[in-house]
Coordinates of C-alpha atoms and ligand atoms in Angstrom, one line a residue:
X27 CA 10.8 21.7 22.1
X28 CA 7.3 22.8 23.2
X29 CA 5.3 24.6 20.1
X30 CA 2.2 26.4 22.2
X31 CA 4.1 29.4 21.6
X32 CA 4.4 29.6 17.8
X33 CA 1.1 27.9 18.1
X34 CA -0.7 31.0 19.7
X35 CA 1.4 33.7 18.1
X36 CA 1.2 32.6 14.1
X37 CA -1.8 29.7 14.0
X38 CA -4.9 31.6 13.3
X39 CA -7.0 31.1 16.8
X40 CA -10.6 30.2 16.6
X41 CA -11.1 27.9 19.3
X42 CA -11.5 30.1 23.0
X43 CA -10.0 26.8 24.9
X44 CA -8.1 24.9 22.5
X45 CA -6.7 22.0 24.0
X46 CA -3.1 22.3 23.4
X47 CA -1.7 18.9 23.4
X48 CA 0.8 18.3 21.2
X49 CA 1.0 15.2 19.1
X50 CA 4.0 13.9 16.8
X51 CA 2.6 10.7 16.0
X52 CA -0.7 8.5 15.2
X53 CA -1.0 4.5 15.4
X54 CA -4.0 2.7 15.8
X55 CA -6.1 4.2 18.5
X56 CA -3.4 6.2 19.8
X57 CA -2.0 9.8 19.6
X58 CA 1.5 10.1 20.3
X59 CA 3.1 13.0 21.9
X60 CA 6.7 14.0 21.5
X61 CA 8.1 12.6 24.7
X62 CA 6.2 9.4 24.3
X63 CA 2.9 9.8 26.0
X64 CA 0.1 7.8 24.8
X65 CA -3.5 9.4 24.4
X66 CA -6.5 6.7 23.4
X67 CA -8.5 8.8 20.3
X68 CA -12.2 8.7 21.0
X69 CA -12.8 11.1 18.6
X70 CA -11.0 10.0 15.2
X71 CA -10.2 13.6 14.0
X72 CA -14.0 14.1 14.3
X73 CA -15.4 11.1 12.7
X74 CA -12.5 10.8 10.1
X75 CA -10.4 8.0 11.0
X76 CA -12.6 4.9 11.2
X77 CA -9.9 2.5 10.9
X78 CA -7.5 4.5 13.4
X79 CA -4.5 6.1 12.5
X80 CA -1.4 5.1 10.3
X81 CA -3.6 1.6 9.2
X82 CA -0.9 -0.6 7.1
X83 CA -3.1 -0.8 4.2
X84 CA -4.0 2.7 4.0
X85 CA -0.5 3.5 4.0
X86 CA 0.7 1.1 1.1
X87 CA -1.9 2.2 -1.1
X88 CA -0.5 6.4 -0.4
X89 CA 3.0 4.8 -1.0
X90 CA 2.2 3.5 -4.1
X91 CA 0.3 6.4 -5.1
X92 CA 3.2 8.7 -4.8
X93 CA 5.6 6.7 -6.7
X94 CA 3.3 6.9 -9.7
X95 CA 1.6 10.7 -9.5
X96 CA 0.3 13.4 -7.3
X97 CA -1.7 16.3 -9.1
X98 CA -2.1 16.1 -12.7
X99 CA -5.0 18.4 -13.8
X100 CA -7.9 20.2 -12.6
X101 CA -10.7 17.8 -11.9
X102 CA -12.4 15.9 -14.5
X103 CA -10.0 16.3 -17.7
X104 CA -8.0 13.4 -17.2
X105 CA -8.8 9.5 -16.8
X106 CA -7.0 9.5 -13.0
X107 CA -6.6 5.8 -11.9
X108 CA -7.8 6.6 -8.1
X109 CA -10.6 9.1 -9.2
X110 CA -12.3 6.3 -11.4
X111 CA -11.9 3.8 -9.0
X112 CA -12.8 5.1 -5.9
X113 CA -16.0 6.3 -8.0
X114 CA -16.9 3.2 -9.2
X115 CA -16.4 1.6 -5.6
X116 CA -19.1 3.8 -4.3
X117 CA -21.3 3.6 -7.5
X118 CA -21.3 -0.5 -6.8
X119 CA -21.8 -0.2 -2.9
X120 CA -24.5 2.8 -3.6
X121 CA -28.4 2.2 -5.0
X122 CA -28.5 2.2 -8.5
X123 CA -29.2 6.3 -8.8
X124 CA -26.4 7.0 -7.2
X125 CA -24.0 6.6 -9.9
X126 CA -21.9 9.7 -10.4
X127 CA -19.5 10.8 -8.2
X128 CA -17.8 14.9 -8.1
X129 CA -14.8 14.4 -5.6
X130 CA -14.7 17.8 -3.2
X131 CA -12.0 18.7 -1.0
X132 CA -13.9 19.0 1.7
X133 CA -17.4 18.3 3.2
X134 CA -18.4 22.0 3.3
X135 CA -17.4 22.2 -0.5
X136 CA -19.4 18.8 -1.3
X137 CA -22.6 20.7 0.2
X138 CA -22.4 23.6 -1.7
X139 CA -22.0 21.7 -5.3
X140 CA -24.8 19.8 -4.1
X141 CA -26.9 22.5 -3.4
X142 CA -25.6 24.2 -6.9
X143 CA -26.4 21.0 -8.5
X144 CA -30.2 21.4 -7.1
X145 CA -30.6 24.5 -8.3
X146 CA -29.5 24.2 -11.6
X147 CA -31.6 20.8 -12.6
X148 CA -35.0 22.1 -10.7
X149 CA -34.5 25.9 -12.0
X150 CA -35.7 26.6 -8.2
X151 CA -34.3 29.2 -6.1
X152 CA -34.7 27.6 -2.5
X153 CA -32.9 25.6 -0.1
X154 CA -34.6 24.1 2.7
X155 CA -32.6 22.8 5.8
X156 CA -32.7 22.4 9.4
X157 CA -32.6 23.8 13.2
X158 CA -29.4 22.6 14.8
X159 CA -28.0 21.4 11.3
X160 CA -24.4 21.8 10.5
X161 CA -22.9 21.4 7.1
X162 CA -19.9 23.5 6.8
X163 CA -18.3 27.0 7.2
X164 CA -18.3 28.2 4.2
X165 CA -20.9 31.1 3.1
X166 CA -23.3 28.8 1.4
X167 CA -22.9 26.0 3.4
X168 CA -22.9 28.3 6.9
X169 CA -26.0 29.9 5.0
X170 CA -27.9 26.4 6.5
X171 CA -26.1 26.1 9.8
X172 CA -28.8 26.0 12.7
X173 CA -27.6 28.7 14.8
X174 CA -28.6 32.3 14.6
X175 CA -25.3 33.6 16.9
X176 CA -23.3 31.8 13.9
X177 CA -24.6 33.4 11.1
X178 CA -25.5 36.9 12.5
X179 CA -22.3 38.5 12.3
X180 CA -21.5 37.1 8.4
X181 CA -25.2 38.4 7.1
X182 CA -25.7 38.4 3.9
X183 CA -25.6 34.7 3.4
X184 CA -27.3 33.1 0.6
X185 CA -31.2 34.4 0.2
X186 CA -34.5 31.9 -0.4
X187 CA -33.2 29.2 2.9
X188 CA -36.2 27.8 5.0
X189 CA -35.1 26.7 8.5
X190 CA -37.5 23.7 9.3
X191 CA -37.9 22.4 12.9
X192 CA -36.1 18.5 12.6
X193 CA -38.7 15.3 13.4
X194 CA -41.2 17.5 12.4
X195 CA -43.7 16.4 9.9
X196 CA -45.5 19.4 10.2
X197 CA -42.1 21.4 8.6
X198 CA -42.5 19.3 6.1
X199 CA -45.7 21.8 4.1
X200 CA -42.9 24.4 4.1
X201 CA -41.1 22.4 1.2
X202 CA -43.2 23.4 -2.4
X203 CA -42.3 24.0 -5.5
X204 CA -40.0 27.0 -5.5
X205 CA -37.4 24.0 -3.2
X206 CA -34.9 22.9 -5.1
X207 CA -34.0 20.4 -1.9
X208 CA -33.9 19.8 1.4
X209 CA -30.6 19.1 3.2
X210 CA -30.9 17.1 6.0
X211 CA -28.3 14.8 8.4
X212 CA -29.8 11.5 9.1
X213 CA -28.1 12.5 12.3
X214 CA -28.0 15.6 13.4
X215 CA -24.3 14.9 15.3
X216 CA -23.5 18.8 16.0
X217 CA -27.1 19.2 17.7
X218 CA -25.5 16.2 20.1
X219 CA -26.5 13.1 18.0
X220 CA -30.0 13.9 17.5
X221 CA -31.6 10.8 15.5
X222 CA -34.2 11.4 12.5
X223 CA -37.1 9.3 13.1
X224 CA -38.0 6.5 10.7
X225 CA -41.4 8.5 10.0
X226 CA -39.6 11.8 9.9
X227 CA -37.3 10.7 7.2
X228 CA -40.0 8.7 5.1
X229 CA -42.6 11.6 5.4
X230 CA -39.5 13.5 4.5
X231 CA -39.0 11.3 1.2
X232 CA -42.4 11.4 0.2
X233 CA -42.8 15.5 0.4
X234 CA -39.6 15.3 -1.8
X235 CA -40.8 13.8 -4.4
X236 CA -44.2 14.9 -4.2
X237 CA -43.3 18.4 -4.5
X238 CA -39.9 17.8 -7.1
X239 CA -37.6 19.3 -4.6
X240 CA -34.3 17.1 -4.2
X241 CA -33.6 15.5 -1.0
X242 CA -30.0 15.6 0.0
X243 CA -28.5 13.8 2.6
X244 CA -25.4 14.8 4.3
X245 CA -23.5 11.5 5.6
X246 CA -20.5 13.8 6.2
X247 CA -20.0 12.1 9.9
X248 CA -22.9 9.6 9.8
X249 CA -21.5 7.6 6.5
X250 CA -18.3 4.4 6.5
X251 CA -19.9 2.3 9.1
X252 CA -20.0 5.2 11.7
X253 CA -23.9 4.1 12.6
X254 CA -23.9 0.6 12.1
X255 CA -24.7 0.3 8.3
X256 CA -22.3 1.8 5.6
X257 CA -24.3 4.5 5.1
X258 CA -27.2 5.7 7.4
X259 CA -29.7 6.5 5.1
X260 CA -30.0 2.2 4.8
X261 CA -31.3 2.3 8.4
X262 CA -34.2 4.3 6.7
X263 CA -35.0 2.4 3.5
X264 CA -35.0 5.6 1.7
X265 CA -32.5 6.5 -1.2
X266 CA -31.6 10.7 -1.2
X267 CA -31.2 12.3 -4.6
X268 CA -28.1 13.5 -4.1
X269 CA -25.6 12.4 -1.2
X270 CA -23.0 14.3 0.3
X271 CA -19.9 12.3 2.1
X272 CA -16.5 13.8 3.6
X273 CA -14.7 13.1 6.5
X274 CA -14.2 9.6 6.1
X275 CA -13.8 9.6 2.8
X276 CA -10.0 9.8 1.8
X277 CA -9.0 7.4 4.7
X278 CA -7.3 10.3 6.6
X279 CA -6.9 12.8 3.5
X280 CA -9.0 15.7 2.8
X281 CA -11.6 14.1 0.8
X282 CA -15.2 15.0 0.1
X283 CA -18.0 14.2 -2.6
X284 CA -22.0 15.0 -3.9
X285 CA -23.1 12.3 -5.9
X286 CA -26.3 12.1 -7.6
X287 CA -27.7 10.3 -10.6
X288 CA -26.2 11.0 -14.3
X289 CA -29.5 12.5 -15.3
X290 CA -29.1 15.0 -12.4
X291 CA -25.1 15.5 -12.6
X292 CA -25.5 16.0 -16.2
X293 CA -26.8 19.6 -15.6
X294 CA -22.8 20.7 -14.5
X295 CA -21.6 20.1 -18.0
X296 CA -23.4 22.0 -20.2
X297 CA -25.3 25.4 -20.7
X298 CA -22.6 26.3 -19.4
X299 CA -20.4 23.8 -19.3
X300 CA -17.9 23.2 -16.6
X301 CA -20.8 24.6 -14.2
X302 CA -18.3 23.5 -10.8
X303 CA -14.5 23.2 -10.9
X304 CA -12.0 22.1 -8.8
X305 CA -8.3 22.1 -9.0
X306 CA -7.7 20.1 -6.5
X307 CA -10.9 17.9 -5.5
X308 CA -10.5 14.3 -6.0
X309 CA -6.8 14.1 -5.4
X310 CA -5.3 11.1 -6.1
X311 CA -3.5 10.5 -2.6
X312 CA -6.9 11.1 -1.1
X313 CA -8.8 8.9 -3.5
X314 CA -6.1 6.4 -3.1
X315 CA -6.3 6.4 0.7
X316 CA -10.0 6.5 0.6
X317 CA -10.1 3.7 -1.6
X318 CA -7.7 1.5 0.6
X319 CA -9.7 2.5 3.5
X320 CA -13.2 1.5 1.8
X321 CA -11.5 -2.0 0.8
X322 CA -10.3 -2.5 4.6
X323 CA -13.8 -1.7 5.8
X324 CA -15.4 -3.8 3.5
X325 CA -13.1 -7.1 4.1
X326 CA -12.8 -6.3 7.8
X327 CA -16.5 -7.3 9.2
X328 CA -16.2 -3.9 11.6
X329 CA -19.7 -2.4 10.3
X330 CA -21.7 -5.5 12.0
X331 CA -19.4 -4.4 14.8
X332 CA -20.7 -1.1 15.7
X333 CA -24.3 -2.6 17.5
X334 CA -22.5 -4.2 19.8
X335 CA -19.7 -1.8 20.4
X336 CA -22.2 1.1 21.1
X337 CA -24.0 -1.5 23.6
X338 CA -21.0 -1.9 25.7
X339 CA -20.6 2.1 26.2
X340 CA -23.7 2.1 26.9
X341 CA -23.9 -0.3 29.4
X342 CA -20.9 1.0 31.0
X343 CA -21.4 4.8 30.9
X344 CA -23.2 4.8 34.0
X345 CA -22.6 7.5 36.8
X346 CA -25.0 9.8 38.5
X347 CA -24.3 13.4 36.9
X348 CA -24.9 12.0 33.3
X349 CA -28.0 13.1 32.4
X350 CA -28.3 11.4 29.1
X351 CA -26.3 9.3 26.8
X352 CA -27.6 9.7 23.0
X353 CA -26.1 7.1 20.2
X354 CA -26.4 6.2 17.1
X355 CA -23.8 3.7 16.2
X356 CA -20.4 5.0 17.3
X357 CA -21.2 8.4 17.3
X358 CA -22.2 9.1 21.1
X359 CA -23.4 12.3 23.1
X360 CA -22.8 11.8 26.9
X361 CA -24.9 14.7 28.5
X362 CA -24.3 16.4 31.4
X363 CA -26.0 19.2 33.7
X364 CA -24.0 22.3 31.8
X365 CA -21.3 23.2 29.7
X366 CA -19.1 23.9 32.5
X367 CA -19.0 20.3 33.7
X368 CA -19.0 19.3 30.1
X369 CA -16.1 21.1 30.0
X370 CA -14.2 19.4 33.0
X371 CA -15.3 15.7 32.3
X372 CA -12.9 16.6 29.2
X373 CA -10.0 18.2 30.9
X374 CA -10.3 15.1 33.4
X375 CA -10.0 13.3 30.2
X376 CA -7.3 14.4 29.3
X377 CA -6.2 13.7 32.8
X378 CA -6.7 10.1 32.2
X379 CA -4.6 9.7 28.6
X380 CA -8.4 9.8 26.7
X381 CA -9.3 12.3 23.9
X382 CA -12.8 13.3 23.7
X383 CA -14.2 16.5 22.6
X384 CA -17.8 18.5 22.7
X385 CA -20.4 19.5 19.8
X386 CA -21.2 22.9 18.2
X387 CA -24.5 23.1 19.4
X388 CA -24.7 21.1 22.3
X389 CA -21.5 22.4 25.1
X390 CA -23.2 20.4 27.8
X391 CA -22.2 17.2 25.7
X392 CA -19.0 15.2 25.5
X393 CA -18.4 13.6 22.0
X394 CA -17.3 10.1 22.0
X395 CA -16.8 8.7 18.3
X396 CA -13.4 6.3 18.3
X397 CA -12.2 4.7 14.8
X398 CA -14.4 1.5 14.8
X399 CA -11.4 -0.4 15.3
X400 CA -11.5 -0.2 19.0
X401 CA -12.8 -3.2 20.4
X402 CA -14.7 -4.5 23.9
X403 CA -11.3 -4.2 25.9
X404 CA -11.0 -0.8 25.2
X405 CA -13.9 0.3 25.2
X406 CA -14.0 -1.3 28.5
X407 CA -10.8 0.2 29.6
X408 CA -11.7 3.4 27.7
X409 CA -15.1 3.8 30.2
X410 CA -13.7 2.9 33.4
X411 CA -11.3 5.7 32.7
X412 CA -13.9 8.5 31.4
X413 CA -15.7 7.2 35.1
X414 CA -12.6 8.3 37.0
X415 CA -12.8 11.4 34.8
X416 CA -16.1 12.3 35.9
X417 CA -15.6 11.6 39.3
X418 CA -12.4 13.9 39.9
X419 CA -14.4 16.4 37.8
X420 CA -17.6 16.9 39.8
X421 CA -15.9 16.2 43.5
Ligands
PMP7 N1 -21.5 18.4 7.0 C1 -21.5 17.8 8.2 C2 -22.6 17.0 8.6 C3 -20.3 18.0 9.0 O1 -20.3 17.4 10.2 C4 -19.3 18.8 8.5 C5 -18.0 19.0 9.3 N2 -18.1 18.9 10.7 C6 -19.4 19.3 7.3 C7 -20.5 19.1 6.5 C8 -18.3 20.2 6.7 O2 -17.2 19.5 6.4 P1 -15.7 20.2 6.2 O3 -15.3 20.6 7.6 O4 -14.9 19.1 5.6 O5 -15.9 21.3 5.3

């Protein structure tokens, strides 16, 4: 039975072009439709599913989580096996100020308790952020998006933001002492995988604590081996005060997290006290599943992966109407002329049993960003057929 009618008529439509394929099932680096067809997922549910879909491990750890509990209690009453452990996991992989975890349900959530969290342990009333930046759809989080046309027609949105201009060191004297933090993405992936400079991030560091303000980095794509270290900010050799992570995080579940020293987290739980709640954040079938995920990532080598990976679609992403082709890591812009052929190289995709997809602020650019389990074959396989795709679109 084909859905796209219920689709249109009772799913709440926000796309203008959604892509209407339907899919029944997920293995590996494939999405399966009901009558069989095979698509290869470039995109992993937009930089979710790093180790594919359906991974064994992943799904052991959710089956033995739902023989012993779902919900229990709104978060941070009870000692929840998957909570602790999933916090502690990070805690160990994380510098040593990054020690307390608050689980989220989602990324946007995670950046508005962070930015809460800022606020209450500077007593400052400012938020500094980015041109181009996404970090969510909610009010305070679409308070920082980088696009005027998407904030317009929600105005008023949270007061005392500063917009900075990205790889900028001269932004930088806009952050003083009424910031309570900056919120930047080591890459800026909706802009079309814009990379912050080495010197941009450092000079970005030093202002910080210069001036008190927080820095907060939001890994909510960029985290999980998706650039080629667990977490970006490594590449950088700077550790943020507060670091936001989603996506990724529950292994395919909806997952997200600030998490900040105890000194600074402290500030939630008193005066008053339960100063962010969550019924549902931190479930345990999402902890669970991230935690599996994190222990397959770990054990599985495919972080040192990612350099060479991103090399060989590079090498082999060659054709004469891409303009550009932007990486960092597994998380790759292709650029062409306009949106419009943006728009067709997709289609032709599609065309060609691949999924890709564009980003918010950059139409002219396909996304590629496939679960890190794909390897040289497919990738091979995976470019010759995005070629073909480009060639039917443009002739
Ligand atoms: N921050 C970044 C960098 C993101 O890319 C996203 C989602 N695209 C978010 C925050 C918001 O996450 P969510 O959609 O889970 O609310």
């Amino acid at each position: 039975m084909d859905h796209r009618h219920l689709f249109f008529r009772h799913l709440a439509q926000t796309s203008p072009s959604p892509l209407q394929l339907e899919f029944e099932r997920a293995e590996g680096l494939y999405l399966i439709t009901p009558s069989g067809e095979k698509y290869l997922d470039l995109i992993s549910g937009i930089a979710v599913s790093y180790l594919g879909h359906a991974h064994p491990g992943v799904m052991e750890a959710l089956r033995q989580q739902m023989d012993k509990h779902l919900h229990l209690m709104v978060y941070g009453e009870l000692i929840q096996q998957p909570q602790v452990m999933l916090a502690a996991m990070l805690a160990q992989l994380l510098p040593s100020s990054l020690e307390q975890v608050y689980f989220t349900n989602s990324g946007s959530e995670a950046v508005e308790g962070a930015m809460k969290l800022a606020k209450k342990f500077t007593g400052r009333p400012e938020v500094a952020c980015f041109h181009k930046a996404y970090h969510g759809s909610t009010q305070g989080a679409l308070s920082l998006i980088g696009s005027d046309a998407m904030r317009q027609p929600f105005l008023p949105l949270l007061p005392g933001i500063k917009r900075l201009e990205f790889n900028s060191s001269d932004a930088l004297h806009y952050i003083d002492i009424s910031t309570a933090c900056v919120i930047v993405e080591p890459v800026q992936a909706e802009a079309g995988v814009r990379v912050a400079t080495k010197e941009f991030i450092s000079a970005l560091r030093a202002r910080c604590t210069d001036t008190g303000a927080l820095l907060v980095f939001d890994e909510a794509q960029t985290a999980f081996g998706r650039t080629g270290k667990l977490f970006a900010f490594e590449q950088y050799g700077v550790t943020p005060d507060i670091l936001i992570l989603a996506k990724g995080l529950g292994g395919g579940l909806p997952l997200g997290a600030f998490i900040a020293s105890e000194e600074i987290m402290q500030v939630l739980s008193d005066n008053p006290p339960l100063g962010h709640i969550t019924t549902f954040g931190g479930h345990p079938l999402s902890c669970a599943a991230g935690a599996a995920a994190l222990t397959v990532l770990l054990d599985s080598g495919l972080t040192d992966s990612v350099a060479a990976k991103e090399k060989c679609f590079r090498q082999l992403l060659s054709h004469r109407v891409i303009q550009e082709v932007r990486s960092a890591g597994l998380l790759i812009a292709v650029e062409f002329d306009s949106a419009q052929t943006c728009r067709k190289v997709i289609q032709a995709c599609i065309g060609q049993g691949i999924l890709t997809d564009w980003f918010l602020f950059a139409e002219n650019c396909m996304r590629i960003a496939p679960p890190l389990i794909i390897d040289e074959e497919k990738i091979a396989d995976a470019s010759r057929r995005m070629i073909r795709a480009i060639e039917k679109a443009v002739s």
